[in-house]
Short mmCIF file of C-alpha atoms and ligand atoms in Angstrom, two decimals:
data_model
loop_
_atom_site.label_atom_id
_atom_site.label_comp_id
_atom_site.label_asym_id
_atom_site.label_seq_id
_atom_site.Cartn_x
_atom_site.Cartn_y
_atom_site.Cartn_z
CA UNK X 1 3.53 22.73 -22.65
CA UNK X 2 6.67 23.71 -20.34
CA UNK X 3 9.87 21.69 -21.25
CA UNK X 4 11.22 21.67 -17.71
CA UNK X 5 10.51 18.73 -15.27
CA UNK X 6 10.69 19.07 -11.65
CA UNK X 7 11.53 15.49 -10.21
CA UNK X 8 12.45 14.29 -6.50
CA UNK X 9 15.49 12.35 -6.85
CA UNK X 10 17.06 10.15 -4.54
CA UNK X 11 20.74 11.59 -3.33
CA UNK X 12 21.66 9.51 -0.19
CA UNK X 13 20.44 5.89 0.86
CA UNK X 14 18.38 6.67 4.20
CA UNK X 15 20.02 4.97 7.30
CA UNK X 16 16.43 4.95 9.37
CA UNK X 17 13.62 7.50 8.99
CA UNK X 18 14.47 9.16 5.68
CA UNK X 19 15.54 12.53 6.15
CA UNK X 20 15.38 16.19 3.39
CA UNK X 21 19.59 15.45 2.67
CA UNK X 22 18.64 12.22 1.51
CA UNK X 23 16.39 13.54 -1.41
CA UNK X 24 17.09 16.97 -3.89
CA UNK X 25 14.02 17.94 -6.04
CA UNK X 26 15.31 19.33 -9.46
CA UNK X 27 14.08 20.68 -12.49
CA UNK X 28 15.46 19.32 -15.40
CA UNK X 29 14.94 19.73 -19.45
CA UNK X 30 12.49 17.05 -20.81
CA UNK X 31 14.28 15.08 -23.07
CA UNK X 32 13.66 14.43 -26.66
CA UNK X 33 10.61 11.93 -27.53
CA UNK X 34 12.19 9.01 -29.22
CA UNK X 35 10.03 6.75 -31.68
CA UNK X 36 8.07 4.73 -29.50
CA UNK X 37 7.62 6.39 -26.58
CA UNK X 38 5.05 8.80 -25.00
CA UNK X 39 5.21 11.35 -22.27
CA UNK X 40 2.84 11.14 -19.18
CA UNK X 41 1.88 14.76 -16.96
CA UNK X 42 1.83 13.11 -13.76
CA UNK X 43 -1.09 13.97 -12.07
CA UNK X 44 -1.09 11.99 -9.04
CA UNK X 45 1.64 9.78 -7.53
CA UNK X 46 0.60 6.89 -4.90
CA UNK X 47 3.03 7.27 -1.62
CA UNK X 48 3.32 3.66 -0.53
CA UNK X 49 5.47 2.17 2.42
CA UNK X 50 6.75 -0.34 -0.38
CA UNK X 51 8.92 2.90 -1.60
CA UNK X 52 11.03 2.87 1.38
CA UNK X 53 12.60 -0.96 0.79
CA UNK X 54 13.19 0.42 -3.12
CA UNK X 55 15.09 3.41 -1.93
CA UNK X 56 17.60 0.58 0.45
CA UNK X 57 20.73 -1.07 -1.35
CA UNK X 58 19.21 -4.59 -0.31
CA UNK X 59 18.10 -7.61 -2.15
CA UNK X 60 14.47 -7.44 -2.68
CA UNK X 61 11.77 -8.16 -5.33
CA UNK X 62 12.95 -5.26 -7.59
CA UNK X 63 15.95 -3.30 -8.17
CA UNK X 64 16.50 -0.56 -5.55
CA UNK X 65 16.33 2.91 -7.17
CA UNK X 66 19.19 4.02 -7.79
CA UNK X 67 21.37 7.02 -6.37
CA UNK X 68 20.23 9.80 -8.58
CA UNK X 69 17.17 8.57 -10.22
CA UNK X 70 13.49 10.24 -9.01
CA UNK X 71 12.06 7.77 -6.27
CA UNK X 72 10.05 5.02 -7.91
CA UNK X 73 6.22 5.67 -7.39
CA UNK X 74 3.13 4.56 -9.18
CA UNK X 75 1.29 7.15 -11.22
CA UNK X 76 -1.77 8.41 -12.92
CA UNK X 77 -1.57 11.03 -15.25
CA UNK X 78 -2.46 12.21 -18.90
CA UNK X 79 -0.62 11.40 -22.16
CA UNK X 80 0.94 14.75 -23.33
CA UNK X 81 2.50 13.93 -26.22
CA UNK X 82 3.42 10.39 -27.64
CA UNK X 83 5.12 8.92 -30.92
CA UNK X 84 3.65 5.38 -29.55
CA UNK X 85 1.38 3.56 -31.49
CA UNK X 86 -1.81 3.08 -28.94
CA UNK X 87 -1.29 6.23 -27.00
CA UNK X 88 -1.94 9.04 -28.04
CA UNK X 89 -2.56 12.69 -26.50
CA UNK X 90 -5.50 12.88 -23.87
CA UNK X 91 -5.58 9.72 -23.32
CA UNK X 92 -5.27 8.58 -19.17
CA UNK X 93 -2.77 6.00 -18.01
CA UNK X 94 -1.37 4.62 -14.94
CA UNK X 95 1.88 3.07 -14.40
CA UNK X 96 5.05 2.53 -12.25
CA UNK X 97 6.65 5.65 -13.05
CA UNK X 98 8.36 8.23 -10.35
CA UNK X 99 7.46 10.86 -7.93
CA UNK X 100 8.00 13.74 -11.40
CA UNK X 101 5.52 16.29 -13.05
CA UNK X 102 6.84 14.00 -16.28
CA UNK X 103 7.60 10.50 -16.88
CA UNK X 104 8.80 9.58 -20.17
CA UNK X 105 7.61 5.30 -21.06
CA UNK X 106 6.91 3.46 -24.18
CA UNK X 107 4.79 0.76 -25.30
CA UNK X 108 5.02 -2.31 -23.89
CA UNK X 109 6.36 -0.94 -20.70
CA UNK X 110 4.96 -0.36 -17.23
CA UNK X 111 2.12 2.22 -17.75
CA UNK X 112 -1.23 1.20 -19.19
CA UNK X 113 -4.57 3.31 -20.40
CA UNK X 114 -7.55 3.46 -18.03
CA UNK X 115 -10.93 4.91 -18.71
CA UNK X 116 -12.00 7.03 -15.77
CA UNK X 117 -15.34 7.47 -17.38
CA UNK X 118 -16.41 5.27 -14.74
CA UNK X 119 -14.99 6.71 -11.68
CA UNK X 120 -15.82 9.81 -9.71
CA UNK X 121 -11.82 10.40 -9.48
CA UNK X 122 -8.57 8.78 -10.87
CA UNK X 123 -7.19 8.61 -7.91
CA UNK X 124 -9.16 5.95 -7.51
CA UNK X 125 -6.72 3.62 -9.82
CA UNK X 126 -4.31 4.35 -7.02
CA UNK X 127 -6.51 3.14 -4.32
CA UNK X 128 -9.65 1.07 -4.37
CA UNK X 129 -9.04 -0.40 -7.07
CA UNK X 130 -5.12 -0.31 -7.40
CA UNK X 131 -2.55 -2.10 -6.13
CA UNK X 132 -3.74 -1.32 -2.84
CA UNK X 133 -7.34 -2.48 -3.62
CA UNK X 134 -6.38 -5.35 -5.43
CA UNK X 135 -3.61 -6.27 -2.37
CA UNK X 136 -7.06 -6.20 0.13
CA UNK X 137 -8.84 -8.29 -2.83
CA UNK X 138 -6.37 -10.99 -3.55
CA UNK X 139 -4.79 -11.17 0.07
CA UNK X 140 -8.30 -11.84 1.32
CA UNK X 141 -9.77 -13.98 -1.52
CA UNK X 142 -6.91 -16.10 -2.49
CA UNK X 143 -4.23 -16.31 0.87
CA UNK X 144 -7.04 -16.28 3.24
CA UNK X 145 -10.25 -17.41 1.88
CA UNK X 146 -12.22 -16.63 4.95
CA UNK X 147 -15.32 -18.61 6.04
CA UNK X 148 -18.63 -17.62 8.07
CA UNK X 149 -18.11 -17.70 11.12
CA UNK X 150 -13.90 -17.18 11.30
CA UNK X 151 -12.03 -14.88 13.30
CA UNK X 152 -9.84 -12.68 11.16
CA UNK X 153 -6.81 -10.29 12.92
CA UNK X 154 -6.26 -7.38 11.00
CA UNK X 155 -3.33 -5.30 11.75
CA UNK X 156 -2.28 -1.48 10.19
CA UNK X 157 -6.29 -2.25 9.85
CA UNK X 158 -7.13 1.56 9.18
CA UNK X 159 -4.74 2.09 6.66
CA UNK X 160 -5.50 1.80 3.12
CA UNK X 161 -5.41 -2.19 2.41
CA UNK X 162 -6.24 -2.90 6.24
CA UNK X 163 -9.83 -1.11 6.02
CA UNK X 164 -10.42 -2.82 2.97
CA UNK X 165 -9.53 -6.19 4.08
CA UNK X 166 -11.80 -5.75 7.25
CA UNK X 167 -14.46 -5.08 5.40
CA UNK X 168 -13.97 -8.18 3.21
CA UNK X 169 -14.03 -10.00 5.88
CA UNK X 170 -17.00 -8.84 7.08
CA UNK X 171 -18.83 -9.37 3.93
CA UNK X 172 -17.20 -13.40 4.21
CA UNK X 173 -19.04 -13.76 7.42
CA UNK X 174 -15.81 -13.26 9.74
CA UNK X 175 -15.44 -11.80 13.08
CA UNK X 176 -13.33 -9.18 12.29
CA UNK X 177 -10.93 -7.62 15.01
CA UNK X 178 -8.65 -4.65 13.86
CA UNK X 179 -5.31 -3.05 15.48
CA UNK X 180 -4.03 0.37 14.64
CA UNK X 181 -2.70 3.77 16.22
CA UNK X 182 -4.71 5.55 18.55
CA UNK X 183 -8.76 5.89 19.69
CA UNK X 184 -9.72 7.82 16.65
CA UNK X 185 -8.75 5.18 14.64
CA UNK X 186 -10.00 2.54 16.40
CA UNK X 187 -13.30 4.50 16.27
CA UNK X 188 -13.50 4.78 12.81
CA UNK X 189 -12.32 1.14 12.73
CA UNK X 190 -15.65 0.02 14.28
CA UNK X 191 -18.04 3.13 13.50
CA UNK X 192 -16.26 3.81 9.55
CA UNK X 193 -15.69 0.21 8.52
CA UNK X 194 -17.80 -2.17 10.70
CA UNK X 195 -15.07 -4.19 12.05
CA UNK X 196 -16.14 -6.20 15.36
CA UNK X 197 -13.67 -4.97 17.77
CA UNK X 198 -10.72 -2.36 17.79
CA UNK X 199 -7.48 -2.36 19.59
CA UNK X 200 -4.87 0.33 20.05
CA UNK X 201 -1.24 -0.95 20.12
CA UNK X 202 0.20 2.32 20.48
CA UNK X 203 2.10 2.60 23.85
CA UNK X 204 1.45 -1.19 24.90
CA UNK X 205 3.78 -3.70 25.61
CA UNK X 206 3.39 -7.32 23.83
CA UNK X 207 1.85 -8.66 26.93
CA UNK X 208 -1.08 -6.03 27.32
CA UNK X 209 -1.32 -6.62 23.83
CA UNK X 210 -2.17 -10.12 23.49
CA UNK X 211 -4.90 -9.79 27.01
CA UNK X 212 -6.77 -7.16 24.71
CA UNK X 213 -6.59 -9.78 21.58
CA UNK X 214 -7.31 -12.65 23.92
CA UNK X 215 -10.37 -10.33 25.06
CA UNK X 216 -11.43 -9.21 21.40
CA UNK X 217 -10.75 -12.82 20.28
CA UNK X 218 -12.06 -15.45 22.83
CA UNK X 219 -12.40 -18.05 20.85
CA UNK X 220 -8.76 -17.45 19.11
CA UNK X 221 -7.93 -16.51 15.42
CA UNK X 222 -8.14 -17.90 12.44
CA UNK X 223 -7.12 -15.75 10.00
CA UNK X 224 -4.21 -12.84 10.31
CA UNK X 225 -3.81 -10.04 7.51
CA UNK X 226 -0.76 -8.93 9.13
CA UNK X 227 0.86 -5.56 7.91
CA UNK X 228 2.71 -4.77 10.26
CA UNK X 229 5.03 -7.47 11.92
CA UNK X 230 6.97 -6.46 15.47
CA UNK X 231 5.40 -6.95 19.25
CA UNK X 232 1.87 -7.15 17.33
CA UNK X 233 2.66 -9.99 15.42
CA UNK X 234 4.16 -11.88 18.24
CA UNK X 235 0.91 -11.08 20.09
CA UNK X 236 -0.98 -12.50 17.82
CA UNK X 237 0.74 -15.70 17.20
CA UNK X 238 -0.22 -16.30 21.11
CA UNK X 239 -4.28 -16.70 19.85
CA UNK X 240 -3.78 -18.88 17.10
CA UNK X 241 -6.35 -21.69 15.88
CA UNK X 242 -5.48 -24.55 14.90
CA UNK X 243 -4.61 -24.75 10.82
CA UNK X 244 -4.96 -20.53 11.19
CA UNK X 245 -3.35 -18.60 8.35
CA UNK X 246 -1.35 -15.87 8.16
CA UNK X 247 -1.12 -13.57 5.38
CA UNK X 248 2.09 -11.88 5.44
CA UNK X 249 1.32 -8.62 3.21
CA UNK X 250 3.72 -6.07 5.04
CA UNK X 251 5.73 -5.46 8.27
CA UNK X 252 5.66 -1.60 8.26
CA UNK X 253 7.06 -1.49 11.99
CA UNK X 254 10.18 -2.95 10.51
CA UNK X 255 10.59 -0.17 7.09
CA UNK X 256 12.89 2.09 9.19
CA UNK X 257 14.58 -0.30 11.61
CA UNK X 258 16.60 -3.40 12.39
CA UNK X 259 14.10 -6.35 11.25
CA UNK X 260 12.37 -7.12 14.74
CA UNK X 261 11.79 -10.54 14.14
CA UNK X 262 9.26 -12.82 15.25
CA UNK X 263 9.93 -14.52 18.56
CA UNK X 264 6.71 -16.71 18.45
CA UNK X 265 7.10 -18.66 15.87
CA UNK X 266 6.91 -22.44 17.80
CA UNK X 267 3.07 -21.18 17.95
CA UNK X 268 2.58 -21.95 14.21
CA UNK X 269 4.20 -25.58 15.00
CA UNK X 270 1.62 -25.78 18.07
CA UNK X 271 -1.34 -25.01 15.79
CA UNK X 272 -0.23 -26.93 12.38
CA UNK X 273 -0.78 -23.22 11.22
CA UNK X 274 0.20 -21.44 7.70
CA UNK X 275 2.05 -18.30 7.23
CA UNK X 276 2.27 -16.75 3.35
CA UNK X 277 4.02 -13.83 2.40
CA UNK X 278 2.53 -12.51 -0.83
CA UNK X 279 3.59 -9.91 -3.10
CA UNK X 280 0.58 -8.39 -5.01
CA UNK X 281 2.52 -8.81 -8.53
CA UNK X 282 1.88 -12.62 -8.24
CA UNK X 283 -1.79 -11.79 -9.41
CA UNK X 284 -0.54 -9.98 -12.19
CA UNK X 285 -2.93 -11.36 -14.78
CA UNK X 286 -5.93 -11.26 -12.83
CA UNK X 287 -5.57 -7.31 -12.07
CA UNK X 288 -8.31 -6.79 -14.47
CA UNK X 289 -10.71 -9.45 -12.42
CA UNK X 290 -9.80 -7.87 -9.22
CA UNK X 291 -10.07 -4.28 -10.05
CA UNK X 292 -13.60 -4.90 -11.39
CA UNK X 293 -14.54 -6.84 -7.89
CA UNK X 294 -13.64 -4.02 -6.41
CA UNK X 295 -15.78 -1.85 -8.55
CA UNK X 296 -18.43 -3.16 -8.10
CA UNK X 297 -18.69 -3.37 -4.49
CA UNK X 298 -18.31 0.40 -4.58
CA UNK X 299 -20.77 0.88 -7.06
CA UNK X 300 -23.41 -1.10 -4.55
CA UNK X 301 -22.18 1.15 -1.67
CA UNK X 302 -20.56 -2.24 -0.03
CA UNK X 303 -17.17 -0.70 0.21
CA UNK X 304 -16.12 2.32 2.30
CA UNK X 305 -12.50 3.45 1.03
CA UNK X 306 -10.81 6.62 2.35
CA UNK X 307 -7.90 9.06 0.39
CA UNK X 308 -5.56 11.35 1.76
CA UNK X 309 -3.89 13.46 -1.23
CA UNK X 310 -1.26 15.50 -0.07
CA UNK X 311 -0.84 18.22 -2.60
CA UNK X 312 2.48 19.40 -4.69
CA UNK X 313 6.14 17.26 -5.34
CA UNK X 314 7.59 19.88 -2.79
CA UNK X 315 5.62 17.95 -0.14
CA UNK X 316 6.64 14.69 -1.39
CA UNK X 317 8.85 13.93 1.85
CA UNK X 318 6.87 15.00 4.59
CA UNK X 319 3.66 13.31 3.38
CA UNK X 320 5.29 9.98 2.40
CA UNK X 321 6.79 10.19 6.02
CA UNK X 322 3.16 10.30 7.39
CA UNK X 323 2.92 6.76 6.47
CA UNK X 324 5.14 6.16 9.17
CA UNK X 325 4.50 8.48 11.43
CA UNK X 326 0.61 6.94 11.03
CA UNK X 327 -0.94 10.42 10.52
CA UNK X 328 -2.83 9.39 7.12
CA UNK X 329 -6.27 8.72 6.77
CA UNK X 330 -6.81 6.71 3.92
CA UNK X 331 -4.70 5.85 0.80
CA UNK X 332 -1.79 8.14 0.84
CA UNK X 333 -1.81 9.59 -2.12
CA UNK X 334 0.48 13.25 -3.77
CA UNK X 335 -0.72 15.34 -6.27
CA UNK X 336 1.01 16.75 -8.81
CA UNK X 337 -1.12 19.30 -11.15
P1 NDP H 401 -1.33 2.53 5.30
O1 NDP H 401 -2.36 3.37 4.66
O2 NDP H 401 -1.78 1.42 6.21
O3 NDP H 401 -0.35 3.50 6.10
C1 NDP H 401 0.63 3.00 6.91
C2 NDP H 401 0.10 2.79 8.35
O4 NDP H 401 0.96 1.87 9.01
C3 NDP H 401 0.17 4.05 9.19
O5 NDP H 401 -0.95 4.88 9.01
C4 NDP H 401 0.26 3.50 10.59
O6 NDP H 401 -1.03 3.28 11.10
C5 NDP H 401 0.92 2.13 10.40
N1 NDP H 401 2.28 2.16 10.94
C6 NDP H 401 3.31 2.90 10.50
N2 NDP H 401 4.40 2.68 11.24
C7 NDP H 401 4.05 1.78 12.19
C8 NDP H 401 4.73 1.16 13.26
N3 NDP H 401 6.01 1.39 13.51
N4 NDP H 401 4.03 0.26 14.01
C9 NDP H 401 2.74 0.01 13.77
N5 NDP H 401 2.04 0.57 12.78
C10 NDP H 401 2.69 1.44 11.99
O7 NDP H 401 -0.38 1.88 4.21
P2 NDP H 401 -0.80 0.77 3.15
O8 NDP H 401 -2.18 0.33 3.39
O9 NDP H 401 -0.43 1.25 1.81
O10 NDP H 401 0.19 -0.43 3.49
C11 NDP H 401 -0.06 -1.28 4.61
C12 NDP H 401 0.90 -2.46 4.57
O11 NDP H 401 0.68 -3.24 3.41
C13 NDP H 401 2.39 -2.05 4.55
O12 NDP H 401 3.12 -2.94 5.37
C14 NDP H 401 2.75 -2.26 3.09
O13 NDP H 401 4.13 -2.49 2.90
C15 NDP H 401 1.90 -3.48 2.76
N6 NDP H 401 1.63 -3.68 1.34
C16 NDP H 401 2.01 -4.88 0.79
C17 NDP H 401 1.73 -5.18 -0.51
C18 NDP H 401 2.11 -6.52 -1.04
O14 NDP H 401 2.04 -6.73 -2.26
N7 NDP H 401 2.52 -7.45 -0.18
C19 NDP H 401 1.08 -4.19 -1.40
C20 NDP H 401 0.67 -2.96 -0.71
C21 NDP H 401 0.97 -2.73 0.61
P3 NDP H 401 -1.32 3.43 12.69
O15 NDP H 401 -1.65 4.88 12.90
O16 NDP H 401 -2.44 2.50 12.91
O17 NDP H 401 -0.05 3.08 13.39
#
């Protein structure tokens, strides 16, 4: 085993798109193991849009990383060596860790064993049935609770939650509409993961975007997984149903920018409707229900879910700014060995 770490490290707060001079990858000496804890070889690190609100001096739901540290990431990786009882060498374990080849944790902390006897990859505990899985699971099953015969919005709907949470809805007996970047994803939107109707917001203005959800939607919505906030969301709010609900999961348009706002909002007083925000750490102690769901609808061949693994820590910037740039298909996902 090497002793040297290679780690992407955050050296300047982005103002906007995040740019190389904001980030330095080093290599650094492992440290010492200290009684208790156990060091992880990273094998794959989940790129998430969440990461660029940790890497902003703001007040938010966690600490933002700070100036110096490696970027905050989830991983999944192998126990190399550990002087913690319950973990020993060899054994797999995911965890919120950092974009490094090695994280050093201990027991009790963020990282947990998994047995990926079950799966055809780990990377799967980064996607279907990790936070991202479970996001599509809860969002849909306990904010939503669709009903036969609904009309759910989806928007970012071929990204990694939205394609999942389509196809929940689908399996609820919804009429499921999807927006996203572009025909080729609004193909595989309706040809990959059976939603109803597709709509492309790229290039549109918030007018021509509410005709093509008045078209896709003529008897309005009831249910919005919204992930992306902006012109899109203030589309949508023009279609609402009475007592609709919206499940605020993300508003990706907003990550690099001023906060857009939302400029319909007297539509949710019109329609008595709902809007939650939801953070997927609220279902903390039901990961272990959710993650199973979500198994087993793969294992019956119920639930299409797509990864893109970028590969190596020196392409650790470029492919988390594909999230952005919407050039991912599937779970964005870097790997490390
Ligand atoms: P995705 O796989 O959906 O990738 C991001 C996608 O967002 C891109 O492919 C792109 O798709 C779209 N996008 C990026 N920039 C813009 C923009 N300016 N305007 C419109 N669309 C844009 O990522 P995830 O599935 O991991 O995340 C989706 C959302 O869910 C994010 O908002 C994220 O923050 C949120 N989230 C929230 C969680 C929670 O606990 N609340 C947990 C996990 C995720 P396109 O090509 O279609 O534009």
């Amino acid at each position: 085993m090497t002793d040297r770490n290679r780690r992407f490290l955050l050296k300047a707060r982005p103002n906007g798109m995040p740019k190389t001079s904001d980030f330095a990858l080093v290599e650094e000496a492992l440290p010492d193991l200290q009684p208790g804890q156990f060091l992880i070889r990273n094998h794959y690190a989940s790129l998430d849009p969440a990461i660029r609100g940790w890497l902003d001096d703001a007040p938010s739901y966690m600490p933002p990383v700070a100036l110096g540290d490696p970027v905050r990431a989830s991983t999944v990786g192998v126990v190399a060596e550990s002087k913690a009882e319950g973990f020993k060498a060899g054994d797999w374990v995911m965890g919120l860790n950092a974009i490094e080849e090695y994280s050093m944790a201990q027991a009790g902390g963020f990282s947990q064993l998994i047995d990926i006897g079950n799966v055809s990859s780990p990377t799967h505990f980064l996607s279907v049935m990790g936070a991202v899985g479970l996001t599509a699971y809860f969002g849909v099953t306990e904010i939503l609770k669709p009903e036969a015969g609904q009309t759910m919005l989806v928007s970012g709907a071929a990204g990694a939650v939205g394609s999942l949470v389509g196809q929940l809805g689908k399996q609820a007996g919804c009429r499921v509409i999807g927006i996203a970047g572009g025909p080729a994803k609004c193909a595989r939107l309706t040809d990959d993961y059976g939603f109803d109707a597709a709509i492309d917001y790229r290039g549109k203005s918030a007018e021509a975007l509410s005709d093509e959800i008045g078209a896709a939607a003529p008897k309005g919505i009831d249910l919005v997984f919204e992930n992306v906030g902006g012109i899109g969301l203030d589309a949508t709010l023009l279609h609402l149903n009475r007592f609709a609900r919206v499940a605020l999961c993300g508003l990706i348009s907003e990550y690099n920018s001023e906060h857009y706002g939302a400029r319909n909002l007297w539509q949710l007083i019109v329609h008595s409707a709902t809007v939650r925000g939801f953070l997927i750490s609220e279902f903390l102690d039901r990961f272990a229900e959710g993650a199973a769901a979500m198994a087993k609808l793969v294992g019956e061949g119920r639930l299409r879910f797509d990864e893109h693994i970028e590969e190596g820590i020196d392409n650790a910037l470029p492919a988390f700014l594909r999230l952005f740039e919407g050039s991912n298909q599937g779970k964005m996902i870097l790997k490390l060995i």
